[in-house]
Amino acid sequence: MTILSDLSDDVFGVYVHWPFCLAKCPYCDFNSHVARKMIDEDLFLEAYRSEISHLAALFPDKKVTSIFFGGGTPSLMSASLVGAILDEIASRWGIDDKAEITLEANPTSVEAKRFKGYQTAGVNRTSIGIQALNATDLKALGRQHTVGEALAAFQLASRTFKRVSFDLIYARPHQTVTQWRHELGQALDYAHDHMSLYQLTIEPATAYYDLYARGKLSIPEDDLALALYDVTQELTDAAGLNAYEISNHAAEGAQSLHNLTYWRYQDYAGIGPGAHSRLRLGNKKIALSHHRDPGKWLEEVKKNGHGIADQEQLGSIEQAQEFLLMGLRLEEGINLDRYAALAEQPLNSENISDLAEEGFIELADPCRLKATAAGKRVLNSVIARLAI
Ligand SMILES: C[S@@+](CC[C@H](N)C(=O)[O-])C[C@H]1O[C@@H](n2cnc3c(N)ncnc32)[C@H](O)[C@@H]1O
Ligand code: SF4
């Protein structure tokens, strides 16, 4: 897998959304549903095929550089469904020989049994949602796997795929710095390639949101959350897993190409319920989003050949803001010339000087702007001040 430059026009990611899970985790606001009856995979395959051919007709002549099966829980899909979707993508667009093909997996023992099939189907990277390394927290997070199962699944994935991400959620209820230091240290005994380490956020319309609103769930206050973030940087740095993005850490050359595509604001097409796309058509940037409800999506695809609910041409300011918001999450930061081209004006130089003087951003070369370590600790406010 080769990491192309952030300015390359040859990058093209495809995201495939599988919207079902065994159970709904109380913190999760992703488009995930617990199926009430057996899922008819043939029906879904037909619909995915229609969307791939629809998007390939609208956005032709592309070679796919990364594919990501996300969810929901894609490790509930059969390997033959995954393989058939890959075949369709290959026949409509073409897949680069070095493409990164990731599947998000939940680590129950049943799902781990499918790893070999995914690998045979063409998947070369997995992202394993381990989330916590103690039984009490796994239960509180509504997870369907034990610590033992999760670690066994991770080890099996590491033997099956060249690249594997070890994913945890931190800043969980009642978590202390000492506890997290111990847990992350344990995780680093296993993780060798990539880690996604997300701080728990309380999202509207989740069970955690209701509990939090009623004062029944306490999560770390800002100071503690920052201390947990600092420990995360300290331990992952020491282990050689550099934070190439604010919540994602990788060994040299093991960054996720697909996620880099989003953060670098390059082209990607989403297929499946609730998927999004950002695609250039000539000098226009088109944003697409699909119906979220799986039943409605299937119905629309059957009727129209696609499940696109909204289609919008993004204006220059919108594009520049999205680019800034995503790009400053990256260690490499953003290219200022590209910002100016998208916004049709340069980024405000006074804001840049003020934030640089305060130590929150730095100019890496005359064209590149990056958040410093201090800036990353308060990234949202840095971006808000730059975007004015
Ligand atoms: C939506 S999940 C899909 C993958 C898989 N189903 C799983 O649960 O691991 C993708 C990632 O989102 C993260 N995530 C979901 N909701 C979150 C929240 N409220 N706060 C922090 N991370 C969250 C989890 O860490 C998970 O690894
Ligand atoms: S966190 Fe993963 S398993 Fe849990 S509901 Fe969300 S998508 Fe499903």
Short mmCIF file of C-alpha atoms and ligand atoms in Angstrom, two decimals:
data_model
loop_
_atom_site.label_atom_id
_atom_site.label_comp_id
_atom_site.label_asym_id
_atom_site.label_seq_id
_atom_site.Cartn_x
_atom_site.Cartn_y
_atom_site.Cartn_z
CA MET A 1 0.00 0.00 0.00
CA THR A 2 1.48 3.32 -1.03
CA ILE A 3 0.54 6.57 0.63
CA LEU A 4 0.00 9.10 -2.14
CA SER A 5 0.51 12.79 -1.42
CA ASP A 6 -2.23 14.87 0.16
CA LEU A 7 -2.33 16.85 -3.10
CA SER A 8 -2.70 13.83 -5.38
CA ASP A 9 -5.68 13.66 -7.72
CA ASP A 10 -5.33 9.89 -8.02
CA VAL A 11 -6.83 9.09 -4.64
CA PHE A 12 -10.33 7.61 -4.66
CA GLY A 13 -11.91 5.82 -1.69
CA VAL A 14 -15.12 3.78 -1.61
CA TYR A 15 -17.03 3.42 1.66
CA VAL A 16 -19.57 0.59 2.02
CA HIS A 17 -22.00 0.87 4.93
CA TRP A 18 -23.45 -2.25 6.56
CA PRO A 19 -26.17 -0.97 8.93
CA PHE A 20 -26.81 -3.93 11.27
CA CYS A 21 -25.48 -4.92 14.71
CA LEU A 22 -26.17 -7.72 17.19
CA ALA A 23 -27.21 -5.11 19.78
CA LYS A 24 -27.22 -1.32 20.00
CA CYS A 25 -24.43 0.05 22.20
CA PRO A 26 -25.77 2.79 24.50
CA TYR A 27 -23.23 5.42 23.37
CA CYS A 28 -23.51 4.88 19.61
CA ASP A 29 -25.28 7.24 17.22
CA PHE A 30 -23.99 5.62 14.05
CA ASN A 31 -26.53 4.36 11.54
CA SER A 32 -26.82 0.93 13.10
CA HIS A 33 -29.93 -1.18 13.66
CA VAL A 34 -30.71 -4.46 15.34
CA ALA A 35 -32.42 -6.56 12.69
CA ARG A 36 -35.74 -8.03 13.79
CA LYS A 37 -35.62 -10.78 11.18
CA MET A 38 -33.06 -12.58 9.05
CA ILE A 39 -31.35 -10.23 6.67
CA ASP A 40 -31.76 -11.08 3.02
CA GLU A 41 -28.17 -10.62 1.81
CA ASP A 42 -29.18 -11.19 -1.84
CA LEU A 43 -31.48 -8.20 -1.66
CA PHE A 44 -28.69 -6.08 -0.20
CA LEU A 45 -26.19 -7.28 -2.78
CA GLU A 46 -28.54 -6.32 -5.59
CA ALA A 47 -28.97 -2.87 -4.04
CA TYR A 48 -25.21 -2.34 -3.48
CA ARG A 49 -24.59 -3.37 -7.08
CA SER A 50 -27.15 -0.82 -8.31
CA GLU A 51 -25.58 1.99 -6.29
CA ILE A 52 -22.05 1.12 -7.43
CA SER A 53 -23.12 1.15 -11.06
CA HIS A 54 -25.09 4.40 -10.58
CA LEU A 55 -22.14 6.21 -8.97
CA ALA A 56 -19.65 4.75 -11.46
CA ALA A 57 -21.75 6.15 -14.30
CA LEU A 58 -21.85 9.60 -12.67
CA PHE A 59 -18.17 9.57 -11.65
CA PRO A 60 -16.38 7.37 -14.21
CA ASP A 61 -12.70 6.82 -15.00
CA LYS A 62 -11.52 6.32 -11.47
CA LYS A 63 -9.28 3.71 -9.98
CA VAL A 64 -10.14 2.83 -6.40
CA THR A 65 -7.22 3.29 -3.99
CA SER A 66 -9.04 2.25 -0.80
CA ILE A 67 -12.25 0.53 0.26
CA PHE A 68 -13.72 0.56 3.77
CA PHE A 69 -16.55 -1.70 4.98
CA GLY A 70 -17.92 0.23 7.96
CA GLY A 71 -20.97 0.05 10.12
CA GLY A 72 -22.86 -1.03 11.94
CA THR A 73 -21.04 -4.32 12.15
CA PRO A 74 -19.64 -5.44 8.77
CA SER A 75 -18.25 -8.58 10.41
CA LEU A 76 -21.86 -9.82 10.40
CA MET A 77 -21.75 -9.89 6.58
CA SER A 78 -20.94 -13.17 4.90
CA ALA A 79 -17.57 -13.35 3.19
CA SER A 80 -19.34 -14.10 -0.09
CA LEU A 81 -21.31 -10.83 0.15
CA VAL A 82 -18.10 -8.89 0.83
CA GLY A 83 -16.41 -10.63 -2.13
CA ALA A 84 -19.34 -9.94 -4.48
CA ILE A 85 -19.33 -6.23 -3.56
CA LEU A 86 -15.58 -6.07 -4.21
CA ASP A 87 -16.09 -7.76 -7.58
CA GLU A 88 -18.71 -5.18 -8.52
CA ILE A 89 -16.44 -2.28 -7.51
CA ALA A 90 -13.61 -3.86 -9.53
CA SER A 91 -15.75 -4.28 -12.62
CA ARG A 92 -17.30 -0.78 -12.54
CA TRP A 93 -14.29 1.30 -11.51
CA GLY A 94 -11.24 -0.94 -11.16
CA ILE A 95 -9.30 -1.46 -7.94
CA ASP A 96 -5.65 -0.43 -7.71
CA ASP A 97 -3.29 -3.38 -7.12
CA LYS A 98 -2.05 -1.72 -3.96
CA ALA A 99 -5.47 -0.72 -2.64
CA GLU A 100 -6.10 -0.87 1.09
CA ILE A 101 -9.30 -2.86 1.78
CA THR A 102 -10.49 -2.58 5.38
CA LEU A 103 -13.36 -4.24 7.20
CA GLU A 104 -14.49 -3.11 10.66
CA ALA A 105 -14.96 -6.15 12.89
CA ASN A 106 -16.50 -6.72 16.29
CA PRO A 107 -14.47 -9.28 18.23
CA THR A 108 -16.96 -11.97 19.20
CA SER A 109 -15.70 -15.48 18.60
CA VAL A 110 -18.43 -16.07 16.00
CA GLU A 111 -17.28 -13.10 13.95
CA ALA A 112 -13.60 -14.05 14.28
CA LYS A 113 -14.42 -17.30 12.45
CA ARG A 114 -15.20 -15.25 9.34
CA PHE A 115 -11.79 -13.51 9.17
CA LYS A 116 -10.21 -16.08 6.84
CA GLY A 117 -13.15 -15.78 4.43
CA TYR A 118 -12.80 -11.99 4.33
CA GLN A 119 -9.10 -12.31 3.63
CA THR A 120 -9.82 -14.71 0.76
CA ALA A 121 -12.43 -12.27 -0.56
CA GLY A 122 -9.76 -9.54 -0.80
CA VAL A 123 -9.84 -7.72 2.55
CA ASN A 124 -6.27 -6.86 3.64
CA ARG A 125 -6.87 -4.77 6.78
CA THR A 126 -9.24 -4.99 9.77
CA SER A 127 -10.16 -2.56 12.47
CA ILE A 128 -11.11 -4.45 15.62
CA GLY A 129 -13.54 -2.74 18.02
CA ILE A 130 -12.14 -3.91 21.35
CA GLN A 131 -13.24 -0.72 23.18
CA ALA A 132 -12.23 -1.71 26.75
CA LEU A 133 -10.06 -4.28 28.49
CA ASN A 134 -12.15 -4.94 31.59
CA ALA A 135 -15.39 -6.87 31.98
CA THR A 136 -17.25 -4.14 33.93
CA ASP A 137 -16.68 -1.49 31.28
CA LEU A 138 -17.43 -3.84 28.39
CA LYS A 139 -20.76 -4.60 30.04
CA ALA A 140 -21.50 -0.91 30.67
CA LEU A 141 -20.69 -0.16 27.01
CA GLY A 142 -23.18 -2.84 25.96
CA ARG A 143 -20.55 -4.89 24.17
CA GLN A 144 -21.30 -8.48 23.17
CA HIS A 145 -17.76 -9.84 23.67
CA THR A 146 -15.50 -10.59 26.62
CA VAL A 147 -11.93 -9.33 27.06
CA GLY A 148 -10.60 -12.81 26.33
CA GLU A 149 -12.63 -13.14 23.13
CA ALA A 150 -11.54 -9.69 21.97
CA LEU A 151 -7.85 -10.37 22.50
CA ALA A 152 -8.11 -13.79 20.85
CA ALA A 153 -9.91 -12.19 17.87
CA PHE A 154 -7.19 -9.53 17.66
CA GLN A 155 -4.46 -12.15 17.62
CA LEU A 156 -6.27 -14.18 14.99
CA ALA A 157 -6.76 -11.03 12.89
CA SER A 158 -3.04 -10.24 13.24
CA ARG A 159 -2.19 -13.67 11.86
CA THR A 160 -4.75 -13.40 9.05
CA PHE A 161 -4.30 -9.81 7.81
CA LYS A 162 -1.17 -7.82 7.21
CA ARG A 163 -2.64 -4.77 8.89
CA VAL A 164 -4.85 -4.61 11.98
CA SER A 165 -6.09 -1.70 14.06
CA PHE A 166 -6.70 -2.08 17.83
CA ASP A 167 -9.58 0.24 18.69
CA LEU A 168 -10.48 1.51 22.15
CA ILE A 169 -12.79 4.13 23.63
CA TYR A 170 -11.43 6.11 26.59
CA ALA A 171 -12.61 8.89 28.91
CA ARG A 172 -15.29 6.41 29.94
CA PRO A 173 -17.48 6.77 33.06
CA HIS A 174 -15.36 6.52 36.24
CA GLN A 175 -12.10 6.11 34.31
CA THR A 176 -9.00 7.38 36.10
CA VAL A 177 -5.57 8.28 34.71
CA THR A 178 -3.99 5.33 36.55
CA GLN A 179 -6.56 2.90 35.19
CA TRP A 180 -6.20 4.19 31.61
CA ARG A 181 -2.40 4.13 31.82
CA HIS A 182 -2.57 0.47 32.82
CA GLU A 183 -5.20 -0.44 30.20
CA LEU A 184 -3.48 1.36 27.33
CA GLY A 185 -0.16 -0.20 28.37
CA GLN A 186 -1.79 -3.63 28.14
CA ALA A 187 -3.26 -2.80 24.72
CA LEU A 188 0.17 -1.69 23.51
CA ASP A 189 1.52 -5.16 24.30
CA TYR A 190 -0.74 -6.35 21.46
CA ALA A 191 -1.10 -3.43 19.02
CA HIS A 192 1.76 -3.29 16.54
CA ASP A 193 0.40 -1.46 13.54
CA HIS A 194 -2.45 0.95 14.21
CA MET A 195 -4.70 2.15 17.02
CA SER A 196 -7.88 4.23 16.93
CA LEU A 197 -8.32 5.76 20.39
CA TYR A 198 -11.52 7.81 20.58
CA GLN A 199 -12.66 9.75 23.63
CA LEU A 200 -16.22 8.85 24.55
CA THR A 201 -18.63 11.53 23.37
CA ILE A 202 -22.21 11.79 24.54
CA GLU A 203 -24.28 11.95 21.38
CA PRO A 204 -27.92 13.09 21.17
CA ALA A 205 -30.54 10.36 20.75
CA THR A 206 -28.46 7.67 22.48
CA ALA A 207 -29.20 5.82 25.73
CA TYR A 208 -26.11 7.47 27.28
CA TYR A 209 -27.47 10.90 26.36
CA ASP A 210 -30.67 10.26 28.33
CA LEU A 211 -28.75 8.93 31.32
CA TYR A 212 -26.37 11.89 31.20
CA ALA A 213 -29.23 14.39 30.94
CA ARG A 214 -30.84 12.82 34.03
CA GLY A 215 -27.57 13.04 35.98
CA LYS A 216 -27.24 9.25 36.05
CA LEU A 217 -24.00 9.02 34.04
CA SER A 218 -20.83 10.79 34.96
CA ILE A 219 -18.03 11.14 32.45
CA PRO A 220 -14.61 12.73 33.00
CA GLU A 221 -14.67 16.54 33.28
CA ASP A 222 -12.51 18.55 30.87
CA ASP A 223 -9.34 18.52 33.02
CA LEU A 224 -9.44 14.77 33.51
CA ALA A 225 -10.27 14.21 29.82
CA LEU A 226 -7.17 16.26 28.92
CA ALA A 227 -5.02 14.30 31.34
CA LEU A 228 -6.28 11.07 29.73
CA TYR A 229 -5.48 12.52 26.29
CA ASP A 230 -1.94 13.40 27.47
CA VAL A 231 -1.33 9.85 28.75
CA THR A 232 -2.56 8.55 25.38
CA GLN A 233 0.01 10.63 23.50
CA GLU A 234 2.79 9.77 25.95
CA LEU A 235 2.31 5.98 25.81
CA THR A 236 1.61 5.67 22.07
CA ASP A 237 4.62 7.89 21.22
CA ALA A 238 6.86 5.79 23.44
CA ALA A 239 5.60 2.66 21.66
CA GLY A 240 6.35 4.12 18.21
CA LEU A 241 2.70 4.54 17.25
CA ASN A 242 2.73 8.16 16.19
CA ALA A 243 -0.52 10.21 16.27
CA TYR A 244 -0.82 10.92 12.55
CA GLU A 245 -4.36 12.10 13.33
CA ILE A 246 -5.69 13.37 16.63
CA SER A 247 -7.26 10.00 17.60
CA ASN A 248 -5.36 7.65 15.30
CA HIS A 249 -1.90 6.27 15.88
CA ALA A 250 0.25 4.21 13.53
CA ALA A 251 3.67 2.72 13.04
CA GLU A 252 5.67 4.17 10.13
CA GLY A 253 3.80 3.52 6.87
CA ALA A 254 0.78 1.95 8.63
CA GLN A 255 -1.57 4.94 8.52
CA SER A 256 -5.07 4.14 7.25
CA LEU A 257 -5.12 5.26 3.60
CA HIS A 258 -8.89 5.31 3.60
CA ASN A 259 -9.21 7.57 6.62
CA LEU A 260 -6.44 9.80 5.25
CA THR A 261 -8.63 10.26 2.17
CA TYR A 262 -11.34 11.84 4.36
CA TRP A 263 -9.02 13.97 6.44
CA ARG A 264 -7.13 15.18 3.36
CA TYR A 265 -10.43 16.08 1.73
CA GLN A 266 -9.83 13.86 -1.27
CA ASP A 267 -12.53 12.07 -3.28
CA TYR A 268 -14.62 9.25 -1.90
CA ALA A 269 -17.92 7.60 -2.80
CA GLY A 270 -20.20 6.12 -0.15
CA ILE A 271 -22.66 3.35 -0.84
CA GLY A 272 -25.26 1.80 1.45
CA PRO A 273 -27.79 3.21 3.93
CA GLY A 274 -26.73 6.59 5.35
CA ALA A 275 -23.44 6.68 3.41
CA HIS A 276 -21.94 10.03 2.34
CA SER A 277 -19.77 11.03 -0.61
CA ARG A 278 -17.53 13.96 -1.50
CA LEU A 279 -16.69 13.85 -5.19
CA ARG A 280 -15.30 16.28 -7.71
CA LEU A 281 -17.05 16.64 -11.04
CA GLY A 282 -14.99 19.00 -13.19
CA ASN A 283 -14.31 21.90 -10.85
CA LYS A 284 -17.41 21.26 -8.72
CA LYS A 285 -17.44 19.41 -5.40
CA ILE A 286 -20.57 17.33 -4.93
CA ALA A 287 -21.82 16.10 -1.53
CA LEU A 288 -24.19 13.14 -1.54
CA SER A 289 -26.00 11.45 1.33
CA HIS A 290 -28.14 8.35 1.23
CA HIS A 291 -31.35 7.36 3.03
CA ARG A 292 -30.44 6.15 6.51
CA ASP A 293 -33.20 3.66 7.17
CA PRO A 294 -32.20 0.31 5.61
CA GLY A 295 -35.78 -0.54 4.53
CA LYS A 296 -36.34 2.88 2.95
CA TRP A 297 -32.91 2.71 1.29
CA LEU A 298 -33.68 -0.70 -0.24
CA GLU A 299 -37.03 0.61 -1.49
CA GLU A 300 -35.46 3.71 -3.07
CA VAL A 301 -32.67 1.74 -4.72
CA LYS A 302 -35.24 -0.62 -6.19
CA LYS A 303 -37.28 2.31 -7.51
CA ASN A 304 -34.49 4.65 -8.70
CA GLY A 305 -31.32 2.57 -8.94
CA HIS A 306 -29.82 4.49 -6.01
CA GLY A 307 -30.71 5.51 -2.45
CA ILE A 308 -29.41 9.09 -2.61
CA ALA A 309 -31.57 11.34 -0.42
CA ASP A 310 -29.63 14.61 -0.77
CA GLN A 311 -27.33 15.98 -3.41
CA GLU A 312 -25.64 19.34 -3.05
CA GLN A 313 -22.94 21.30 -4.83
CA LEU A 314 -20.66 22.72 -2.13
CA GLY A 315 -19.69 26.39 -2.32
CA SER A 316 -16.11 27.58 -1.96
CA ILE A 317 -16.44 28.63 1.70
CA GLU A 318 -18.10 25.35 2.67
CA GLN A 319 -15.35 23.37 0.96
CA ALA A 320 -12.63 25.43 2.63
CA GLN A 321 -14.24 25.01 6.05
CA GLU A 322 -14.58 21.25 5.65
CA PHE A 323 -10.96 21.07 4.47
CA LEU A 324 -9.75 23.05 7.51
CA LEU A 325 -11.85 21.06 9.98
CA MET A 326 -10.57 17.73 8.71
CA GLY A 327 -7.01 18.70 7.81
CA LEU A 328 -5.99 20.23 11.10
CA ARG A 329 -6.72 16.92 12.79
CA LEU A 330 -3.73 15.56 10.91
CA GLU A 331 -0.15 15.72 12.13
CA GLU A 332 0.87 16.90 8.64
CA GLY A 333 -1.65 19.78 8.82
CA ILE A 334 -2.96 21.55 5.71
CA ASN A 335 -1.49 23.06 2.60
CA LEU A 336 -2.30 26.79 2.67
CA ASP A 337 -2.28 27.15 -1.12
CA ARG A 338 -4.93 24.47 -1.35
CA TYR A 339 -6.99 26.27 1.29
CA ALA A 340 -6.72 29.51 -0.68
CA ALA A 341 -7.72 27.76 -3.92
CA LEU A 342 -10.81 26.20 -2.28
CA ALA A 343 -11.86 29.34 -0.38
CA GLU A 344 -10.92 31.69 -3.24
CA GLN A 345 -9.07 33.70 -0.60
CA PRO A 346 -6.18 33.01 1.78
CA LEU A 347 -6.66 32.10 5.42
CA ASN A 348 -6.73 35.23 7.62
CA SER A 349 -3.06 36.07 8.31
CA GLU A 350 -3.80 37.93 11.56
CA ASN A 351 -5.52 34.87 13.01
CA ILE A 352 -2.56 32.75 11.95
CA SER A 353 -0.05 35.12 13.62
CA ASP A 354 -2.08 35.36 16.85
CA LEU A 355 -2.47 31.59 17.19
CA ALA A 356 1.19 31.00 16.26
CA GLU A 357 2.32 33.51 18.90
CA GLU A 358 0.19 31.73 21.49
CA GLY A 359 1.89 28.45 20.51
CA PHE A 360 -1.18 26.69 19.13
CA ILE A 361 -0.17 26.45 15.46
CA GLU A 362 3.02 26.52 13.43
CA LEU A 363 4.01 27.04 9.83
CA ALA A 364 5.91 23.88 8.91
CA ASP A 365 7.17 25.21 5.60
CA PRO A 366 5.93 28.34 3.91
CA CYS A 367 2.87 26.46 2.66
CA ARG A 368 1.89 24.13 5.49
CA LEU A 369 0.00 24.97 8.64
CA LYS A 370 -0.12 22.52 11.55
CA ALA A 371 -1.58 22.44 15.03
CA THR A 372 1.16 22.13 17.67
CA ALA A 373 0.89 19.63 20.52
CA ALA A 374 -0.62 22.45 22.66
CA GLY A 375 -3.01 23.33 19.81
CA LYS A 376 -4.21 19.75 19.45
CA ARG A 377 -5.30 19.73 23.11
CA VAL A 378 -7.77 22.54 22.30
CA LEU A 379 -8.22 21.84 18.60
CA ASN A 380 -11.89 22.81 18.29
CA SER A 381 -11.26 26.32 19.57
CA VAL A 382 -8.13 26.68 17.37
CA ILE A 383 -10.16 25.74 14.27
CA ALA A 384 -12.99 28.06 15.30
CA ARG A 385 -10.55 30.98 15.64
CA LEU A 386 -8.83 30.23 12.33
CA ALA A 387 -12.08 29.87 10.42
CA ILE A 388 -13.41 33.35 11.35
C1 LIG B 1 -19.57 2.88 14.86
S1 LIG B 1 -18.29 1.83 15.30
C2 LIG B 1 -18.36 0.59 14.08
C3 LIG B 1 -17.44 -0.55 14.36
C4 LIG B 1 -17.96 -1.66 15.22
N1 LIG B 1 -19.34 -1.87 15.11
C5 LIG B 1 -17.60 -1.43 16.67
O1 LIG B 1 -18.48 -1.21 17.47
O2 LIG B 1 -16.42 -1.51 16.97
C6 LIG B 1 -16.82 2.70 14.85
C7 LIG B 1 -16.08 3.28 16.03
O3 LIG B 1 -16.80 4.39 16.48
C8 LIG B 1 -16.46 4.61 17.81
N2 LIG B 1 -17.59 5.25 18.50
C9 LIG B 1 -18.91 5.09 18.27
N3 LIG B 1 -19.63 5.89 19.08
C10 LIG B 1 -18.75 6.58 19.83
C11 LIG B 1 -18.88 7.57 20.87
N4 LIG B 1 -20.08 8.02 21.27
N5 LIG B 1 -17.76 8.06 21.42
C12 LIG B 1 -16.55 7.62 21.01
N6 LIG B 1 -16.37 6.70 20.04
C13 LIG B 1 -17.46 6.18 19.46
C14 LIG B 1 -16.10 3.28 18.41
O4 LIG B 1 -14.87 3.40 19.04
C15 LIG B 1 -15.95 2.37 17.20
O5 LIG B 1 -14.71 1.75 17.24
S1 SF4 B 2 -20.64 0.82 18.45
FE1 SF4 B 2 -20.51 -0.65 16.78
S2 SF4 B 2 -21.56 -2.50 17.57
FE2 SF4 B 2 -22.15 -0.84 18.90
S3 SF4 B 2 -24.08 -0.12 18.01
FE3 SF4 B 2 -22.44 1.18 17.17
S4 SF4 B 2 -21.89 0.24 15.29
FE4 SF4 B 2 -23.06 -1.30 16.45
#
